PDB file of C-alpha atoms in Angstrom:
ATOM      1  CA  ASP E   1       7.948  -8.304 -10.623  1.00  0.00           C
ATOM      2  CA  ALA E   2      11.333  -7.047  -9.813  1.00  0.00           C
ATOM      3  CA  LYS E   3      12.189  -7.767  -6.088  1.00  0.00           C
ATOM      4  CA  THR E   4      13.447  -5.420  -3.423  1.00  0.00           C
ATOM      5  CA  THR E   5      15.476  -6.149  -0.444  1.00  0.00           C
ATOM      6  CA  GLN E   6      15.369  -4.146   2.792  1.00  0.00           C
ATOM      7  CA  PRO E   7      16.731  -4.753   6.301  1.00  0.00           C
ATOM      8  CA  ASN E   8      14.099  -6.059   8.692  1.00  0.00           C
ATOM      9  CA  SER E   9      14.562  -3.334  11.292  1.00  0.00           C
ATOM     10  CA  MET E  10      16.522  -0.193  12.110  1.00  0.00           C
ATOM     11  CA  GLU E  11      16.732   2.129  14.948  1.00  0.00           C
ATOM     12  CA  SER E  12      17.289   5.766  15.127  1.00  0.00           C
ATOM     13  CA  ASN E  13      17.277   8.567  17.649  1.00  0.00           C
ATOM     14  CA  GLU E  14      14.902  11.421  17.659  1.00  0.00           C
ATOM     15  CA  GLU E  15      15.944  14.502  15.686  1.00  0.00           C
ATOM     16  CA  GLU E  16      18.755  12.570  13.966  1.00  0.00           C
ATOM     17  CA  PRO E  17      18.779  11.676  10.213  1.00  0.00           C
ATOM     18  CA  VAL E  18      17.782   8.224   9.049  1.00  0.00           C
ATOM     19  CA  HIS E  19      18.897   6.440   6.007  1.00  0.00           C
ATOM     20  CA  LEU E  20      16.855   3.498   5.010  1.00  0.00           C
ATOM     21  CA  PRO E  21      18.415   1.379   2.301  1.00  0.00           C
ATOM     22  CA  CYS E  22      16.760  -0.633  -0.493  1.00  0.00           C
ATOM     23  CA  ASN E  23      18.369  -2.977  -2.901  1.00  0.00           C
ATOM     24  CA  HIS E  24      16.714  -3.673  -6.200  1.00  0.00           C
ATOM     25  CA  SER E  25      19.364  -5.256  -8.515  1.00  0.00           C
ATOM     26  CA  THR E  26      16.819  -6.594 -10.989  1.00  0.00           C
ATOM     27  CA  ILE E  27      15.165  -3.221 -11.599  1.00  0.00           C
ATOM     28  CA  SER E  28      14.183  -2.589 -15.256  1.00  0.00           C
ATOM     29  CA  GLY E  29      14.303   0.705 -17.133  1.00  0.00           C
ATOM     30  CA  THR E  30      10.501   1.330 -16.749  1.00  0.00           C
ATOM     31  CA  ASP E  31      10.405   0.686 -12.974  1.00  0.00           C
ATOM     32  CA  TYR E  32       9.670   3.490 -10.694  1.00  0.00           C
ATOM     33  CA  ILE E  33      11.018   3.364  -7.018  1.00  0.00           C
ATOM     34  CA  HIS E  34       8.205   3.997  -4.578  1.00  0.00           C
ATOM     35  CA  TRP E  35       8.317   4.313  -0.825  1.00  0.00           C
ATOM     36  CA  TYR E  36       5.362   3.953   1.430  1.00  0.00           C
ATOM     37  CA  ARG E  37       5.130   3.809   5.174  1.00  0.00           C
ATOM     38  CA  GLN E  38       2.596   2.131   7.413  1.00  0.00           C
ATOM     39  CA  LEU E  39       1.937   3.294  11.080  1.00  0.00           C
ATOM     40  CA  PRO E  40       0.401   0.683  13.316  1.00  0.00           C
ATOM     41  CA  SER E  41      -3.181  -0.214  12.475  1.00  0.00           C
ATOM     42  CA  GLN E  42      -3.291   2.195   9.595  1.00  0.00           C
ATOM     43  CA  GLY E  43      -3.215   1.955   5.724  1.00  0.00           C
ATOM     44  CA  PRO E  44       0.034   2.639   4.029  1.00  0.00           C
ATOM     45  CA  GLU E  45       0.908   6.329   3.382  1.00  0.00           C
ATOM     46  CA  TYR E  46       2.806   7.497   0.268  1.00  0.00           C
ATOM     47  CA  VAL E  47       6.266   8.882   1.038  1.00  0.00           C
ATOM     48  CA  ILE E  48       8.048   9.550  -2.124  1.00  0.00           C
ATOM     49  CA  HIS E  49       8.855   8.088  -5.593  1.00  0.00           C
ATOM     50  CA  GLY E  50      11.505   8.535  -8.232  1.00  0.00           C
ATOM     51  CA  LEU E  51      12.877   7.114 -11.493  1.00  0.00           C
ATOM     52  CA  THR E  52      16.492   8.162 -11.972  1.00  0.00           C
ATOM     53  CA  SER E  53      17.204  11.502 -10.237  1.00  0.00           C
ATOM     54  CA  ASN E  54      17.157  12.189  -6.574  1.00  0.00           C
ATOM     55  CA  VAL E  55      13.960  13.530  -5.314  1.00  0.00           C
ATOM     56  CA  ASN E  56      12.939  15.784  -2.473  1.00  0.00           C
ATOM     57  CA  ASN E  57       9.572  16.545  -0.809  1.00  0.00           C
ATOM     58  CA  ARG E  58       8.324  17.682   2.555  1.00  0.00           C
ATOM     59  CA  MET E  59       8.442  14.225   4.030  1.00  0.00           C
ATOM     60  CA  ALA E  60      11.768  12.892   2.763  1.00  0.00           C
ATOM     61  CA  SER E  61      14.469  12.650   0.155  1.00  0.00           C
ATOM     62  CA  LEU E  62      15.166   9.752  -2.090  1.00  0.00           C
ATOM     63  CA  ALA E  63      18.608   9.055  -3.301  1.00  0.00           C
ATOM     64  CA  ILE E  64      18.965   6.745  -6.252  1.00  0.00           C
ATOM     65  CA  ALA E  65      22.194   5.083  -7.105  1.00  0.00           C
ATOM     66  CA  GLU E  66      23.559   5.801 -10.643  1.00  0.00           C
ATOM     67  CA  ASP E  67      22.978   2.225 -11.824  1.00  0.00           C
ATOM     68  CA  ARG E  68      19.537   2.254 -10.081  1.00  0.00           C
ATOM     69  CA  LYS E  69      20.249  -0.969  -8.349  1.00  0.00           C
ATOM     70  CA  SER E  70      19.736   0.571  -5.018  1.00  0.00           C
ATOM     71  CA  SER E  71      18.188   3.511  -3.318  1.00  0.00           C
ATOM     72  CA  THR E  72      17.996   5.221   0.048  1.00  0.00           C
ATOM     73  CA  LEU E  73      15.176   6.908   1.817  1.00  0.00           C
ATOM     74  CA  ILE E  74      16.402   9.686   3.936  1.00  0.00           C
ATOM     75  CA  LEU E  75      14.440  11.194   6.732  1.00  0.00           C
ATOM     76  CA  HIS E  76      16.352  14.406   7.661  1.00  0.00           C
ATOM     77  CA  ARG E  77      15.183  14.615  11.332  1.00  0.00           C
ATOM     78  CA  ALA E  78      13.421  11.610  12.672  1.00  0.00           C
ATOM     79  CA  THR E  79      10.536  12.227  15.067  1.00  0.00           C
ATOM     80  CA  LEU E  80       8.639   9.638  17.249  1.00  0.00           C
ATOM     81  CA  ARG E  81       5.832   9.929  14.713  1.00  0.00           C
ATOM     82  CA  ASP E  82       8.123   8.529  11.990  1.00  0.00           C
ATOM     83  CA  ALA E  83       8.197   5.170  13.696  1.00  0.00           C
ATOM     84  CA  ALA E  84       6.621   2.853  11.168  1.00  0.00           C
ATOM     85  CA  VAL E  85       7.245   0.094   8.695  1.00  0.00           C
ATOM     86  CA  TYR E  86       8.759   1.551   5.515  1.00  0.00           C
ATOM     87  CA  TYR E  87       8.254  -0.271   2.229  1.00  0.00           C
ATOM     88  CA  CYS E  88      10.394   0.144  -0.919  1.00  0.00           C
ATOM     89  CA  ILE E  89       8.423  -1.063  -3.950  1.00  0.00           C
ATOM     90  CA  LEU E  90       9.155  -1.076  -7.571  1.00  0.00           C
ATOM     91  CA  ARG E  91       6.274  -0.240 -10.021  1.00  0.00           C
ATOM     92  CA  ARG E  92       6.098   0.004 -13.738  1.00  0.00           C
ATOM     93  CA  PHE E  93       4.642   3.287 -14.905  1.00  0.00           C
ATOM     94  CA  TYR E  94       2.517   1.987 -17.778  1.00  0.00           C
ATOM     95  CA  GLY E  95      -0.802   0.365 -17.417  1.00  0.00           C
ATOM     96  CA  GLY E  96      -1.654  -3.262 -17.361  1.00  0.00           C
ATOM     97  CA  ALA E  97      -1.175  -6.187 -14.969  1.00  0.00           C
ATOM     98  CA  THR E  98       2.318  -4.989 -13.819  1.00  0.00           C
ATOM     99  CA  ASN E  99       1.058  -1.632 -12.696  1.00  0.00           C
ATOM    100  CA  LYS E 100       0.206  -2.491  -9.181  1.00  0.00           C
ATOM    101  CA  LEU E 101       2.024  -2.238  -5.827  1.00  0.00           C
ATOM    102  CA  ILE E 102       3.372  -5.516  -4.487  1.00  0.00           C
ATOM    103  CA  PHE E 103       4.598  -5.078  -0.951  1.00  0.00           C
ATOM    104  CA  GLY E 104       7.697  -6.840   0.501  1.00  0.00           C
ATOM    105  CA  THR E 105       8.439  -7.218   4.137  1.00  0.00           C
ATOM    106  CA  GLY E 106       9.695  -3.581   4.618  1.00  0.00           C
ATOM    107  CA  THR E 107      11.897  -2.132   7.360  1.00  0.00           C
ATOM    108  CA  LEU E 108      10.465  -1.493  10.843  1.00  0.00           C
ATOM    109  CA  LEU E 109      11.892   1.880  12.048  1.00  0.00           C
ATOM    110  CA  ALA E 110      11.993   2.433  15.749  1.00  0.00           C
ATOM    111  CA  VAL E 111      12.794   5.898  16.823  1.00  0.00           C
ATOM    112  CA  GLN E 112      14.164   6.455  20.379  1.00  0.00           C
ATOM    113  CA  PRO E 113      13.418   9.638  22.297  1.00  0.00           C
TER     114      PRO E 113
ATOM    115  CA  GLY I   1      -2.731  13.950  -0.886  1.00  0.00           C
ATOM    116  CA  ALA I   2      -5.852  12.334  -2.103  1.00  0.00           C
ATOM    117  CA  VAL I   3      -8.273  10.783   0.393  1.00  0.00           C
ATOM    118  CA  VAL I   4      -9.569   7.219   0.466  1.00  0.00           C
ATOM    119  CA  SER I   5     -12.064   6.213   3.053  1.00  0.00           C
ATOM    120  CA  GLN I   6     -13.241   2.800   4.288  1.00  0.00           C
ATOM    121  CA  HIS I   7     -16.308   1.726   6.094  1.00  0.00           C
ATOM    122  CA  PRO I   8     -16.670   0.316   8.569  1.00  0.00           C
ATOM    123  CA  SER I   9     -13.321   0.674  10.355  1.00  0.00           C
ATOM    124  CA  ARG I  10     -13.962  -2.387  12.340  1.00  0.00           C
ATOM    125  CA  VAL I  11     -16.486  -5.085  12.350  1.00  0.00           C
ATOM    126  CA  ILE I  12     -17.168  -8.239  14.423  1.00  0.00           C
ATOM    127  CA  CYS I  13     -19.387 -10.909  12.955  1.00  0.00           C
ATOM    128  CA  LYS I  14     -20.344 -14.515  13.636  1.00  0.00           C
ATOM    129  CA  SER I  15     -18.934 -17.340  11.617  1.00  0.00           C
ATOM    130  CA  GLY I  16     -21.068 -18.064   8.570  1.00  0.00           C
ATOM    131  CA  THR I  17     -22.336 -14.444   7.902  1.00  0.00           C
ATOM    132  CA  SER I  18     -21.258 -12.127   5.185  1.00  0.00           C
ATOM    133  CA  VAL I  19     -19.656  -8.792   5.692  1.00  0.00           C
ATOM    134  CA  LYS I  20     -19.483  -5.910   3.108  1.00  0.00           C
ATOM    135  CA  ILE I  21     -16.646  -3.396   3.318  1.00  0.00           C
ATOM    136  CA  GLU I  22     -16.867  -0.121   1.324  1.00  0.00           C
ATOM    137  CA  CYS I  23     -14.045   1.821  -0.156  1.00  0.00           C
ATOM    138  CA  ARG I  24     -14.536   5.327  -1.455  1.00  0.00           C
ATOM    139  CA  SER I  25     -12.190   7.819  -3.262  1.00  0.00           C
ATOM    140  CA  LEU I  26     -13.433  11.075  -1.770  1.00  0.00           C
ATOM    141  CA  ASP I  27     -11.823  13.734  -3.970  1.00  0.00           C
ATOM    142  CA  PHE I  28     -10.779  12.003  -7.020  1.00  0.00           C
ATOM    143  CA  GLN I  29     -12.100   9.409  -9.469  1.00  0.00           C
ATOM    144  CA  ALA I  30     -10.457   6.022  -9.456  1.00  0.00           C
ATOM    145  CA  THR I  31     -11.043   3.710 -12.435  1.00  0.00           C
ATOM    146  CA  THR I  32      -8.853   1.090 -10.682  1.00  0.00           C
ATOM    147  CA  MET I  33      -9.050   0.060  -6.999  1.00  0.00           C
ATOM    148  CA  PHE I  34      -7.158  -2.698  -5.193  1.00  0.00           C
ATOM    149  CA  TRP I  35      -7.918  -4.820  -2.181  1.00  0.00           C
ATOM    150  CA  TYR I  36      -5.255  -5.997   0.258  1.00  0.00           C
ATOM    151  CA  ARG I  37      -5.290  -8.232   3.217  1.00  0.00           C
ATOM    152  CA  GLN I  38      -2.859  -8.048   6.108  1.00  0.00           C
ATOM    153  CA  PHE I  39      -2.433 -10.597   8.920  1.00  0.00           C
ATOM    154  CA  PRO I  40      -0.760  -9.509  12.207  1.00  0.00           C
ATOM    155  CA  LYS I  41       2.986  -8.817  11.873  1.00  0.00           C
ATOM    156  CA  GLN I  42       2.942  -9.598   8.060  1.00  0.00           C
ATOM    157  CA  SER I  43       3.035  -7.398   5.046  1.00  0.00           C
ATOM    158  CA  LEU I  44       0.091  -6.415   2.766  1.00  0.00           C
ATOM    159  CA  MET I  45      -0.954  -9.153   0.400  1.00  0.00           C
ATOM    160  CA  LEU I  46      -2.748  -7.955  -2.701  1.00  0.00           C
ATOM    161  CA  MET I  47      -6.070  -9.946  -3.137  1.00  0.00           C
ATOM    162  CA  ALA I  48      -7.549  -8.361  -6.262  1.00  0.00           C
ATOM    163  CA  THR I  49      -7.653  -5.516  -8.661  1.00  0.00           C
ATOM    164  CA  SER I  50     -10.906  -4.009  -9.632  1.00  0.00           C
ATOM    165  CA  ASN I  51     -11.732  -1.801 -12.636  1.00  0.00           C
ATOM    166  CA  GLU I  52     -14.835   0.293 -12.819  1.00  0.00           C
ATOM    167  CA  GLY I  53     -17.666  -1.489 -14.710  1.00  0.00           C
ATOM    168  CA  SER I  54     -15.762  -4.690 -15.197  1.00  0.00           C
ATOM    169  CA  LYS I  55     -15.024  -7.931 -13.276  1.00  0.00           C
ATOM    170  CA  ALA I  56     -12.206  -7.928 -10.740  1.00  0.00           C
ATOM    171  CA  THR I  57      -8.952  -9.735 -11.323  1.00  0.00           C
ATOM    172  CA  TYR I  58      -7.926 -11.889  -8.521  1.00  0.00           C
ATOM    173  CA  GLU I  59      -4.431 -12.835  -7.464  1.00  0.00           C
ATOM    174  CA  GLN I  60      -3.496 -16.547  -7.419  1.00  0.00           C
ATOM    175  CA  GLY I  61      -4.922 -18.365  -4.430  1.00  0.00           C
ATOM    176  CA  VAL I  62      -7.699 -15.815  -3.647  1.00  0.00           C
ATOM    177  CA  GLU I  63     -11.147 -17.308  -3.915  1.00  0.00           C
ATOM    178  CA  LYS I  64     -13.281 -15.104  -6.039  1.00  0.00           C
ATOM    179  CA  ASP I  65     -16.489 -16.668  -4.813  1.00  0.00           C
ATOM    180  CA  LYS I  66     -15.570 -15.998  -1.242  1.00  0.00           C
ATOM    181  CA  PHE I  67     -14.347 -12.385  -1.714  1.00  0.00           C
ATOM    182  CA  LEU I  68     -16.867 -10.667  -4.060  1.00  0.00           C
ATOM    183  CA  ILE I  69     -15.741  -7.315  -5.369  1.00  0.00           C
ATOM    184  CA  ASN I  70     -17.877  -4.781  -7.025  1.00  0.00           C
ATOM    185  CA  HIS I  71     -16.666  -1.572  -8.519  1.00  0.00           C
ATOM    186  CA  ALA I  72     -19.849   0.098  -9.665  1.00  0.00           C
ATOM    187  CA  SER I  73     -18.781   3.660  -9.791  1.00  0.00           C
ATOM    188  CA  LEU I  74     -15.612   5.741 -10.193  1.00  0.00           C
ATOM    189  CA  THR I  75     -15.526   6.496  -6.411  1.00  0.00           C
ATOM    190  CA  LEU I  76     -16.735   3.244  -4.810  1.00  0.00           C
ATOM    191  CA  SER I  77     -15.703  -0.354  -4.695  1.00  0.00           C
ATOM    192  CA  THR I  78     -16.998  -2.931  -2.231  1.00  0.00           C
ATOM    193  CA  LEU I  79     -15.572  -6.120  -0.813  1.00  0.00           C
ATOM    194  CA  THR I  80     -17.923  -8.660   0.514  1.00  0.00           C
ATOM    195  CA  VAL I  81     -16.552 -11.564   2.494  1.00  0.00           C
ATOM    196  CA  THR I  82     -19.138 -14.305   2.063  1.00  0.00           C
ATOM    197  CA  SER I  83     -19.731 -16.987   4.778  1.00  0.00           C
ATOM    198  CA  ALA I  84     -16.926 -15.608   6.890  1.00  0.00           C
ATOM    199  CA  HIS I  85     -14.945 -17.882   9.078  1.00  0.00           C
ATOM    200  CA  PRO I  86     -12.406 -17.198  11.886  1.00  0.00           C
ATOM    201  CA  GLU I  87      -9.439 -17.611   9.511  1.00  0.00           C
ATOM    202  CA  ASP I  88     -10.781 -14.732   7.390  1.00  0.00           C
ATOM    203  CA  SER I  89     -10.183 -12.426  10.380  1.00  0.00           C
ATOM    204  CA  SER I  90      -7.673  -9.872   9.060  1.00  0.00           C
ATOM    205  CA  PHE I  91      -6.996  -6.226   8.378  1.00  0.00           C
ATOM    206  CA  TYR I  92      -8.452  -5.401   4.846  1.00  0.00           C
ATOM    207  CA  ILE I  93      -7.092  -2.370   3.163  1.00  0.00           C
ATOM    208  CA  CYS I  94      -8.282  -0.805  -0.035  1.00  0.00           C
ATOM    209  CA  SER I  95      -6.367   1.417  -2.422  1.00  0.00           C
ATOM    210  CA  ALA I  96      -7.450   3.712  -5.299  1.00  0.00           C
ATOM    211  CA  ARG I  97      -5.290   4.720  -8.152  1.00  0.00           C
ATOM    212  CA  THR I  98      -5.615   8.134  -9.670  1.00  0.00           C
ATOM    213  CA  SER I  99      -6.484   8.567 -13.242  1.00  0.00           C
ATOM    214  CA  GLY I 100      -6.183  12.296 -13.533  1.00  0.00           C
ATOM    215  CA  ARG I 101      -3.403  14.719 -12.720  1.00  0.00           C
ATOM    216  CA  ALA I 102      -4.801  16.344  -9.644  1.00  0.00           C
ATOM    217  CA  PHE I 103      -2.908  14.149  -7.254  1.00  0.00           C
ATOM    218  CA  GLY I 104      -0.215  12.916  -9.549  1.00  0.00           C
ATOM    219  CA  TYR I 105      -0.774  10.599 -12.498  1.00  0.00           C
ATOM    220  CA  ASN I 106      -1.254   6.964 -11.793  1.00  0.00           C
ATOM    221  CA  GLU I 107      -0.602   7.049  -8.073  1.00  0.00           C
ATOM    222  CA  GLN I 108      -2.100   4.803  -5.456  1.00  0.00           C
ATOM    223  CA  PHE I 109      -3.609   6.012  -2.254  1.00  0.00           C
ATOM    224  CA  PHE I 110      -4.680   3.841   0.546  1.00  0.00           C
ATOM    225  CA  GLY I 111      -7.622   3.670   2.879  1.00  0.00           C
ATOM    226  CA  PRO I 112      -7.272   3.379   6.687  1.00  0.00           C
ATOM    227  CA  GLY I 113      -8.265  -0.272   6.662  1.00  0.00           C
ATOM    228  CA  THR I 114     -10.930  -2.360   8.147  1.00  0.00           C
ATOM    229  CA  ARG I 115     -10.349  -4.793  11.008  1.00  0.00           C
ATOM    230  CA  LEU I 116     -12.474  -7.827  10.581  1.00  0.00           C
ATOM    231  CA  THR I 117     -12.934 -10.239  13.451  1.00  0.00           C
ATOM    232  CA  VAL I 118     -15.012 -13.400  12.853  1.00  0.00           C
ATOM    233  CA  LEU I 119     -16.081 -15.190  16.026  1.00  0.00           C
TER     234      LEU I 119
END
């Protein structure tokens, strides 16, 4: 499986934007970029995913580099409830053994009031 | 999004006993479910993939006779930790993959997790 690299931790202030980077230099053409987050003692929560174009939803935006070797999750206005571990994961869309989510170490986001 | 539930949310058992954890997709059918384990301050580790009506596929290093997985219906998968020992104490999380388009095609949704403590 193609690997992702994320910073171990980041800090943000409440109500400020947060940009969480992810490098995936070995991404293949059929890999989707997924972001999940995990709050303490909870299961992961889907945030957003994309393939080539930038994506927006009610939770966040995903900016994907033109060569797809990196991406950035953008939280437009961080709140205390956004403090979590954020995972950037590559997943192949078609079925089979590769169509499963393999978690890396993620980025622990701390939000200061 | 789609809802996945787990039961129980936490369980404490004595060493040597077996514990069953249920995972249900509440508002969608899931032909494929996944079981993960997470130790404190570590990431999720995929244990196995289960497909409805067939045997589970275990990841390398996971003992299939110790972690029994049954996926008998499109909405229910169970994980049984047999002869549990203190080193099996962990946070077990299930995930279900959508097969229709109601919640997005081929997306994975996660349960809230089950905290297992073996004394």
